[in-house]
XYZ file of C-alpha atoms in Angstrom:
646
model
C 191.782 116.308 158.149
C 192.990 115.463 154.675
C 196.033 117.219 153.275
C 196.432 117.839 149.564
C 199.605 119.858 149.314
C 201.433 117.709 146.793
C 201.226 119.077 143.240
C 199.894 115.823 141.808
C 197.056 115.812 144.317
C 195.874 119.371 144.018
C 195.398 119.339 140.236
C 191.822 118.262 139.374
C 193.053 116.710 136.117
C 195.426 114.402 138.012
C 194.647 110.752 137.294
C 195.286 109.253 140.731
C 192.403 107.616 142.594
C 190.907 108.842 145.831
C 190.337 106.302 148.630
C 186.689 105.259 148.564
C 186.207 106.577 152.085
C 187.207 110.077 150.937
C 183.846 110.566 149.218
C 180.514 111.996 150.268
C 177.243 111.528 148.411
C 174.416 113.897 147.507
C 171.250 113.209 145.542
C 167.709 114.144 144.622
C 165.848 110.784 144.986
C 166.404 110.218 141.268
C 170.185 110.022 141.051
C 173.286 110.554 143.192
C 176.669 112.235 142.814
C 179.866 111.288 144.622
C 182.011 114.236 145.715
C 185.597 113.774 146.889
C 187.211 115.650 149.751
C 189.169 117.586 147.154
C 185.950 119.026 145.729
C 185.683 116.835 142.640
C 182.442 115.274 141.428
C 183.801 111.953 140.165
C 180.563 109.998 139.661
C 177.232 111.317 138.365
C 174.803 109.081 136.411
C 172.032 111.072 134.714
C 169.106 111.387 134.474
C 168.591 108.361 136.748
C 170.794 106.293 139.002
C 170.859 103.357 136.581
C 171.638 105.676 133.626
C 175.107 106.157 132.182
C 177.433 108.483 134.076
C 178.482 111.904 132.821
C 181.471 111.978 135.214
C 183.227 108.632 135.673
C 186.610 109.539 137.121
C 185.782 107.169 139.965
C 186.427 104.296 137.544
C 189.067 105.762 135.255
C 191.465 108.679 135.571
C 190.241 109.992 132.225
C 186.571 109.409 132.936
C 185.709 113.056 133.488
C 184.967 115.168 136.549
C 183.518 118.449 137.776
C 186.042 119.897 140.209
C 186.228 123.038 142.326
C 189.245 123.528 144.566
C 191.884 126.060 145.595
C 194.821 126.643 143.276
C 197.271 126.714 146.202
C 198.127 123.747 148.463
C 195.316 123.013 150.898
C 193.967 120.844 153.638
C 190.313 119.848 153.532
C 187.579 118.336 155.647
C 184.141 116.948 154.858
C 180.927 117.080 156.863
C 177.169 117.030 156.347
C 174.933 119.721 157.723
C 173.224 118.163 160.705
C 170.384 115.791 159.764
C 170.624 116.581 156.042
C 172.178 115.276 152.847
C 173.796 118.668 152.234
C 177.563 118.139 152.027
C 180.131 120.742 153.062
C 183.827 120.671 152.178
C 186.098 123.186 153.888
C 189.427 124.050 152.247
C 192.185 125.675 154.295
C 195.005 127.364 152.390
C 197.810 129.584 153.615
C 195.874 132.605 152.405
C 192.326 131.814 153.455
C 189.445 129.428 154.088
C 186.821 128.361 151.539
C 183.651 126.332 152.138
C 182.055 124.401 149.282
C 178.438 123.285 149.801
C 177.100 120.535 147.508
C 173.485 119.409 147.307
C 170.601 118.491 145.025
C 166.997 119.486 145.675
C 164.910 116.339 146.380
C 162.257 115.342 143.868
C 158.870 116.163 145.355
C 155.270 116.296 144.195
C 154.873 119.896 145.323
C 155.139 122.842 142.992
C 158.438 124.673 143.188
C 160.575 126.900 141.043
C 163.622 124.910 142.115
C 165.151 122.546 139.580
C 165.586 119.099 141.079
C 167.825 118.173 138.158
C 170.638 120.459 139.238
C 173.756 119.833 141.270
C 174.191 123.050 143.259
C 177.660 124.088 144.487
C 177.861 127.103 146.784
C 181.182 128.858 147.481
C 181.727 130.807 150.725
C 185.030 132.498 151.450
C 185.149 132.411 155.237
C 188.394 134.305 155.742
C 191.314 135.743 153.780
C 191.536 135.337 150.014
C 191.306 132.071 148.070
C 192.267 131.578 144.439
C 190.238 128.715 143.011
C 189.964 126.725 139.839
C 186.881 125.140 138.257
C 187.257 122.197 135.882
C 184.228 121.023 133.873
C 185.147 117.814 132.054
C 182.043 115.786 131.135
C 182.397 112.397 129.476
C 179.021 111.079 128.381
C 178.015 107.413 128.384
C 180.616 106.199 130.875
C 183.336 108.135 129.036
C 182.558 106.493 125.725
C 181.593 109.856 124.241
C 183.348 113.197 124.415
C 180.801 116.023 124.276
C 180.682 119.143 122.209
C 181.293 122.157 124.449
C 180.005 125.618 123.652
C 180.125 128.867 125.588
C 176.948 130.420 126.988
C 176.320 133.661 128.825
C 176.239 131.732 132.109
C 178.971 129.150 131.459
C 179.314 126.091 129.224
C 176.831 123.853 127.446
C 177.784 120.209 126.770
C 175.873 118.253 124.149
C 176.119 114.813 122.588
C 174.000 111.698 122.280
C 173.234 111.750 126.008
C 171.276 114.100 128.272
C 172.768 117.598 127.762
C 174.557 119.378 130.597
C 174.680 123.080 131.417
C 177.533 124.227 133.674
C 176.827 127.696 135.036
C 178.170 130.216 137.528
C 176.979 133.406 139.174
C 180.416 135.017 138.819
C 180.477 138.317 136.997
C 182.870 138.403 134.037
C 184.411 134.999 134.761
C 184.193 133.226 131.404
C 185.219 129.594 130.996
C 188.110 128.786 128.712
C 187.138 125.875 126.485
C 189.839 123.500 125.303
C 188.213 121.829 122.326
C 191.008 119.302 121.877
C 190.840 118.182 125.500
C 187.027 118.513 125.680
C 187.055 120.369 128.937
C 186.457 123.893 130.208
C 188.228 125.701 133.030
C 187.729 128.929 134.926
C 189.629 130.651 137.716
C 188.512 133.190 140.274
C 189.550 134.836 143.525
C 187.143 135.022 146.445
C 187.621 137.374 149.365
C 186.338 137.079 152.922
C 182.544 137.282 153.027
C 182.080 136.682 149.304
C 179.566 134.033 148.200
C 179.116 132.660 144.707
C 177.357 129.750 143.055
C 178.434 127.161 140.497
C 176.398 124.205 139.298
C 175.497 121.778 136.594
C 171.967 121.201 135.338
C 170.885 118.311 133.142
C 167.946 117.952 130.821
C 167.498 121.724 130.749
C 169.698 124.668 129.818
C 168.356 127.326 132.141
C 170.834 128.583 134.739
C 169.225 129.555 138.069
C 169.557 132.964 139.625
C 171.387 133.561 142.896
C 168.038 134.008 144.630
C 166.819 130.676 143.275
C 169.992 128.948 144.448
C 169.573 130.316 147.956
C 165.943 129.230 147.999
C 166.969 125.755 146.839
C 169.408 125.432 149.737
C 166.837 126.508 152.315
C 164.182 124.158 150.932
C 166.614 121.244 150.728
C 167.811 121.663 154.313
C 164.200 121.923 155.484
C 163.186 118.822 153.531
C 165.875 116.610 155.038
C 165.417 117.884 158.577
C 161.673 117.354 158.411
C 162.226 113.845 157.098
C 165.128 112.633 159.247
C 164.833 110.819 162.572
C 164.401 113.286 165.421
C 164.038 111.936 168.943
C 164.064 115.198 170.890
C 166.020 113.623 173.734
C 168.959 111.506 172.576
C 169.528 110.148 176.074
C 166.085 108.510 175.998
C 166.161 107.485 172.327
C 166.096 103.776 171.490
C 169.211 104.445 169.408
C 170.963 106.080 172.345
C 174.719 105.654 172.553
C 177.798 106.738 170.613
C 176.158 105.373 167.462
C 173.019 107.537 167.627
C 174.067 110.106 165.031
C 175.455 107.387 162.765
C 172.102 105.598 162.848
C 170.427 108.869 161.837
C 172.991 109.321 159.041
C 172.377 105.752 157.892
C 168.680 106.510 157.564
C 169.486 109.532 155.416
C 171.701 107.368 153.214
C 168.959 104.779 152.748
C 166.475 107.498 151.834
C 168.914 108.829 149.210
C 168.861 105.386 147.582
C 165.080 105.383 147.175
C 163.587 106.366 143.832
C 160.838 108.893 144.419
C 158.927 108.086 141.245
C 158.537 104.332 141.801
C 159.354 103.601 145.449
C 162.138 101.215 144.386
C 165.372 101.221 146.405
C 168.900 100.839 145.033
C 171.497 98.659 146.732
C 174.163 101.344 146.118
C 174.656 104.338 143.781
C 177.804 102.999 142.080
C 179.081 100.204 139.891
C 182.274 98.155 139.875
C 184.005 99.470 142.969
C 186.062 96.352 143.723
C 185.704 93.902 146.576
C 189.446 93.322 146.190
C 191.843 95.889 144.740
C 192.951 94.603 141.344
C 190.372 91.808 141.493
C 187.448 90.840 139.262
C 184.610 90.956 141.811
C 183.264 94.242 140.509
C 179.485 94.484 140.206
C 176.798 96.999 139.288
C 174.626 97.697 142.335
C 172.463 100.525 140.974
C 169.343 98.372 140.951
C 166.482 97.336 143.196
C 167.251 93.991 144.841
C 164.029 92.629 146.321
C 165.993 91.349 149.322
C 167.959 94.532 149.953
C 164.938 96.751 149.511
C 162.854 94.688 151.940
C 165.598 94.979 154.561
C 165.945 98.698 153.818
C 162.249 99.290 154.385
C 162.427 97.522 157.724
C 165.462 99.541 158.808
C 163.727 102.784 157.850
C 160.650 101.649 159.749
C 162.850 101.188 162.812
C 163.696 104.878 162.475
C 160.019 105.772 162.200
C 159.751 106.213 158.416
C 156.657 104.210 157.435
C 155.898 106.060 154.191
C 158.782 104.238 152.505
C 157.313 100.916 153.614
C 154.021 101.802 151.964
C 155.681 102.974 148.763
C 157.888 99.908 148.475
C 155.036 97.528 149.296
C 152.983 99.195 146.563
C 155.876 98.726 144.127
C 156.245 95.077 145.079
C 152.520 94.262 144.948
C 152.237 95.878 141.518
C 155.083 93.623 140.417
C 153.412 90.533 141.891
C 150.130 91.266 140.163
C 151.832 91.426 136.759
C 154.504 88.731 137.141
C 154.135 85.040 137.848
C 156.093 83.805 140.880
C 158.348 81.696 138.661
C 159.312 84.806 136.712
C 160.107 87.019 139.713
C 163.710 88.180 139.515
C 166.024 88.860 142.447
C 166.529 92.401 141.132
C 164.998 94.938 138.783
C 165.826 98.367 137.502
C 164.521 101.244 139.588
C 161.736 101.623 137.046
C 160.798 97.942 137.157
C 162.477 96.780 133.962
C 163.694 93.199 134.008
C 166.342 93.321 131.274
C 169.645 93.906 133.090
C 172.085 92.202 130.739
C 175.622 92.378 132.070
C 178.130 94.257 129.913
C 181.838 94.963 130.281
C 183.222 98.443 129.666
C 186.676 97.522 128.433
C 187.722 101.112 127.780
C 187.697 101.940 131.505
C 190.708 100.988 133.627
C 188.571 100.394 136.715
C 189.109 101.753 140.197
C 192.838 101.320 140.877
C 193.083 99.017 137.832
C 190.372 96.661 139.063
C 188.822 95.181 135.954
C 186.406 94.426 134.484
C 184.094 97.418 134.872
C 180.563 96.092 134.558
C 177.159 97.611 133.928
C 174.041 95.521 134.294
C 173.996 92.434 136.495
C 173.370 88.884 135.362
C 172.357 87.922 138.891
C 168.932 89.074 137.682
C 168.734 85.742 135.833
C 169.650 83.617 138.857
C 167.291 81.584 140.984
C 167.490 82.900 144.538
C 164.831 81.219 146.629
C 165.370 83.372 149.711
C 163.666 86.362 148.082
C 160.216 84.876 148.696
C 160.780 84.779 152.430
C 162.100 88.310 152.505
C 159.073 89.505 150.563
C 156.680 87.846 152.980
C 158.594 89.328 155.910
C 158.184 92.782 154.381
C 154.457 92.234 153.808
C 153.982 90.792 157.296
C 155.682 93.742 158.978
C 153.769 96.201 156.776
C 150.463 94.803 158.001
C 151.693 94.993 161.608
C 152.240 98.715 161.076
C 148.689 99.198 159.808
C 148.953 98.719 156.042
C 145.916 96.885 154.703
C 146.088 94.259 151.956
C 143.440 94.177 149.259
C 141.967 90.868 148.140
C 143.896 91.103 144.853
C 147.088 91.608 146.848
C 146.384 88.495 148.871
C 145.728 86.469 145.739
C 149.141 87.455 144.389
C 150.766 86.540 147.708
C 149.014 83.165 147.727
C 150.426 82.403 144.297
C 153.924 83.115 145.633
C 153.435 80.910 148.687
C 151.998 78.070 146.593
C 154.999 78.375 144.307
C 157.344 78.079 147.309
C 155.676 74.773 148.244
C 156.576 73.501 144.769
C 160.210 74.603 144.514
C 161.693 74.812 148.015
C 163.571 71.516 147.556
C 165.481 72.812 144.535
C 169.019 74.239 144.667
C 169.678 77.908 143.962
C 172.407 80.565 143.846
C 171.600 81.848 147.309
C 171.723 85.213 149.041
C 175.381 85.722 148.064
C 174.683 85.089 144.353
C 177.459 82.561 143.837
C 178.532 81.953 140.262
C 179.357 78.305 140.872
C 176.863 75.466 140.555
C 173.620 75.958 142.544
C 173.437 74.311 145.960
C 170.816 73.638 148.595
C 171.751 76.632 150.740
C 170.526 76.533 154.324
C 169.620 80.232 154.302
C 167.510 79.783 151.168
C 165.597 76.918 152.793
C 165.220 78.985 155.955
C 163.615 81.829 154.021
C 161.275 79.425 152.226
C 160.177 78.347 155.710
C 159.715 82.027 156.595
C 157.543 82.578 153.514
C 155.166 79.826 154.618
C 155.318 80.772 158.286
C 154.432 84.429 157.749
C 151.802 83.572 155.148
C 150.041 81.317 157.667
C 150.100 84.136 160.208
C 148.814 86.677 157.688
C 145.892 84.431 156.757
C 145.004 83.830 160.389
C 145.356 87.430 161.515
C 143.752 89.090 158.499
C 141.010 86.506 157.959
C 142.100 85.652 154.423
C 141.136 82.369 152.789
C 144.129 80.058 152.314
C 145.056 76.320 152.182
C 146.456 76.507 155.696
C 146.751 72.770 156.295
C 148.903 72.348 153.180
C 151.013 75.387 154.007
C 151.578 74.168 157.558
C 152.539 70.724 156.277
C 155.137 72.132 153.901
C 156.415 74.478 156.601
C 157.084 71.493 158.853
C 158.700 69.549 156.012
C 161.135 72.401 155.381
C 161.863 72.666 159.077
C 162.606 68.960 159.328
C 164.824 69.055 156.244
C 166.887 71.967 157.594
C 167.386 70.278 160.949
C 168.258 66.944 159.307
C 170.517 68.203 156.508
C 171.645 71.719 157.466
C 173.896 70.920 160.431
C 177.518 69.833 160.536
C 178.166 66.062 160.856
C 178.073 66.279 164.662
C 174.731 68.096 164.611
C 176.239 71.023 166.518
C 175.974 74.078 164.230
C 174.500 75.121 160.912
C 176.555 75.007 157.717
C 176.248 76.764 154.377
C 174.502 74.059 152.342
C 173.195 70.521 152.496
C 175.988 69.382 150.159
C 178.861 70.720 152.304
C 179.769 69.097 155.609
C 181.705 71.930 157.200
C 181.495 75.126 155.132
C 180.177 78.082 157.115
C 177.888 80.915 156.060
C 177.350 84.042 158.167
C 173.756 84.206 156.896
C 172.899 81.325 159.259
C 173.220 83.847 162.087
C 169.701 84.912 161.086
C 168.109 81.633 162.171
C 166.870 82.881 165.571
C 165.913 86.314 164.256
C 163.217 84.919 161.985
C 161.826 82.657 164.707
C 163.063 79.317 163.397
C 164.815 78.478 166.683
C 165.017 80.357 169.991
C 168.090 82.371 170.893
C 169.040 79.975 173.681
C 168.976 76.870 171.472
C 172.410 75.167 171.679
C 172.611 74.918 167.876
C 172.073 78.669 167.577
C 174.762 79.386 170.132
C 177.160 76.917 168.509
C 176.573 78.546 165.111
C 177.410 81.957 166.554
C 180.583 80.531 168.103
C 181.590 78.838 164.834
C 181.124 82.051 162.838
C 182.996 84.054 165.451
C 185.828 81.528 165.474
C 186.209 80.724 161.770
C 184.750 83.584 159.736
C 185.927 86.486 161.885
C 189.180 88.329 161.194
C 191.701 89.360 163.827
C 190.109 92.822 163.750
C 186.665 91.434 164.591
C 185.154 91.767 161.108
C 183.233 88.898 159.514
C 183.613 87.243 156.121
C 180.475 86.022 154.385
C 181.437 82.346 153.957
C 184.457 80.107 153.574
C 183.488 77.937 150.608
C 183.966 78.202 146.826
C 181.768 80.570 144.822
C 182.933 80.142 141.227
C 185.052 83.299 141.091
C 188.821 83.810 141.292
C 190.480 85.947 143.931
C 189.141 87.033 147.277
C 187.157 89.795 148.904
C 187.112 91.916 152.017
C 185.253 91.366 155.253
C 181.526 91.966 154.853
C 180.090 94.738 156.995
C 176.490 93.504 157.104
C 177.669 90.116 158.394
C 179.794 91.892 160.984
C 176.697 93.734 162.220
C 174.741 90.457 162.224
C 177.286 88.991 164.615
C 176.854 92.022 166.887
C 173.093 91.426 166.883
C 173.486 87.738 167.640
C 175.838 88.432 170.532
C 173.517 91.084 171.956
C 170.428 88.902 171.875
C 172.106 85.840 173.330
C 173.223 87.707 176.409
C 176.776 88.718 175.467
C 175.841 92.368 175.586
C 179.232 93.731 176.617
C 180.951 91.861 173.784
C 178.307 93.104 171.350
C 178.783 96.692 172.476
C 182.554 96.412 172.106
C 182.192 94.955 168.601
C 179.768 97.675 167.589
C 182.087 100.405 168.822
C 184.904 98.824 166.797
C 182.689 98.571 163.735
C 181.656 102.202 163.731
C 185.339 103.060 163.726
C 185.340 102.100 160.031
C 182.705 104.710 159.163
C 184.223 107.475 157.053
C 184.354 111.073 158.380
C 180.881 111.858 157.034
C 179.256 108.672 158.339
C 179.292 106.516 155.194
C 180.113 102.835 154.697
C 180.975 100.773 151.654
C 180.101 97.099 151.347
C 183.330 95.661 152.725
C 186.561 96.475 154.568
C 190.038 95.198 153.702
C 191.327 93.237 156.699
C 194.959 94.186 156.118
C 194.523 97.951 155.634
C 191.120 98.848 157.069
C 190.238 100.586 153.786
C 186.684 100.457 152.512
C 185.956 98.219 149.527
C 183.023 97.631 147.215
C 180.199 99.849 146.079
C 179.627 102.975 148.119
C 177.658 103.872 150.106
C 176.111 100.437 150.551
C 172.522 100.002 151.751
C 173.250 96.643 153.394
C 175.980 98.146 155.587
C 173.814 101.029 156.757
C 170.909 98.654 157.425
C 173.252 96.665 159.637
C 174.379 99.752 161.534
C 170.810 100.880 162.232
C 169.694 97.478 163.478
C 172.786 96.852 165.592
C 172.415 100.256 167.220
C 168.845 99.298 168.058
C 169.684 95.835 169.360
C 172.635 96.821 171.519
C 170.857 99.854 172.938
C 167.850 97.765 173.932
C 169.845 94.745 175.078
C 171.964 96.652 177.605
C 170.682 95.734 181.044
C 168.318 93.094 179.710
C 167.617 90.388 182.323
C 166.669 87.475 180.040
C 168.257 87.782 176.588
C 165.982 87.560 173.593
C 162.684 87.734 175.472
C 162.053 91.273 176.637
C 162.419 93.322 173.476
C 158.692 93.044 172.953
C 157.586 94.873 169.815
C 161.097 95.856 168.722
C 161.824 95.058 165.085
C 164.844 92.900 164.402
C 167.352 92.744 161.576
C 165.211 90.932 159.030
C 161.967 92.502 160.076
C 160.767 90.093 162.759
C 160.113 91.404 166.244
C 161.217 89.579 169.361
C 157.543 89.159 170.107
C 157.092 87.598 166.686
C 160.219 85.494 167.174
C 158.872 84.154 170.441
C 155.488 83.452 168.870
C 157.088 81.676 165.922
C 159.537 79.485 167.854
C 158.266 75.971 167.231
C 159.423 73.213 169.569
C 161.516 70.417 168.130
C 163.452 67.420 169.320
């Protein structure tokens, strides 16, 4: 329970920052809004996730918000309705109890009278009487523009150079008071036990819905999410069985929220510039479609039984491949496929807890990251295993990518972690180039496609030899981050057995796991990404995806009890509504980085799967036949792809 009984905390206009883990997220498969436990919408890009935000209080105390909360001191709790993305906040005051329900109706192809471009906020007074206050304080274009506010019969209309907003209520005779100088509008009301009212904000249209329409929207939204979400019928027999079952289901719902219904693209996170270190400069915009992240997301959703997303993303990717040469493929794109993501600094925003700069755009789009080709081929390979058929034109585009990998695999790059230092020959990048060739050979053989298999096999073996010759520490015991660095570790090398490069019982695999556990793991059991320079000042928190990777590696090398213990510790960092940011501060346990983060929820889903299946396993790494692993390979595929070496 969160208590907000201090005057500075119960005023929606207060400029203090909420802990990142105090937020929930709602969305409509086009954009997302972050709602704090005190009932304030502090982040809301419109009309799309990569658009500018109309409420940016998350990044600056004066960035604007849309708050509903009791006037009197209160305690509050957050929860989602079971198996939905409908968020409920319950306020407890001395005089009564109020429930606030936040949701957006998902974008669908079906005909409906419901506006998907509305943030609905339902108020239920559960007992007693509650005096409440509504604050509507939009700040268009990341708070670079103060809107013009005008009264309407339903509420307040906000206009400017951006998408207009209409704030409305169903209250009778409860007009907003508009403060023109402060560019905000406020309203107060008293609800009594049993009373229900609606408040909301619509964008791109000025029509306020009726009470009946609001109720219909809630019913349809709950039905949509429950029909979509993972449902096993019998949790005890579910492959995700265990104390993490419901969190795996929640993680799937989070990943679905990050998909863009119109294009099939998948965002890495719905926010920008939430810091990896409080007061630091590692603040990035994650509201884009990373090829790598999206491929992993599709595989995690497939593990939960959601194959439609795999088809939609594969279609998005193949369209991109048919219109872009392999050399011009970027690591990330906008959710609509645009390539221009120039990085800008918003100097007028203070940043979350004074963490500057605040950035929009991401210049990592211009980096060379060779691992993306392997991740793409993994996604295609797994899609065909689930029954998706490739057309001849699709195969031609894939062949061009694979041929390109044979030409450039020896070159340095910026790697999976997008370092801003000089490019290096990262072991993980070489590994994924090997994967690209390996899966392409399999696709050609299994699907009967024409391909230069002898040349592909030759290059695959050359990459393998290079990794084994240059990618180990000087003693040849464990894998390091790059060919240029003798003893710098990288948690990404934990993936070596998962993609079939070496078997789980190989001594170099086991030594790599031990090295990561010994040198990259904090006292609390969380894992840092790497221990070498990256061209940026300051530090960062422990990385949740890498922490889940270590759980997976422990589980599939026979240390099942240790893996289970680590997983139970990891899920202790999940916030009260089941959400995870990118990182966790070792010293405080607070969440850091953009939120919620797809990578972290991918890790949770896969670790839940691995630990659940590994418990009681007789021979580690060999009996999970047909079960998809963290990067998309199955144990069956891993076994088939393990090539002997000396």
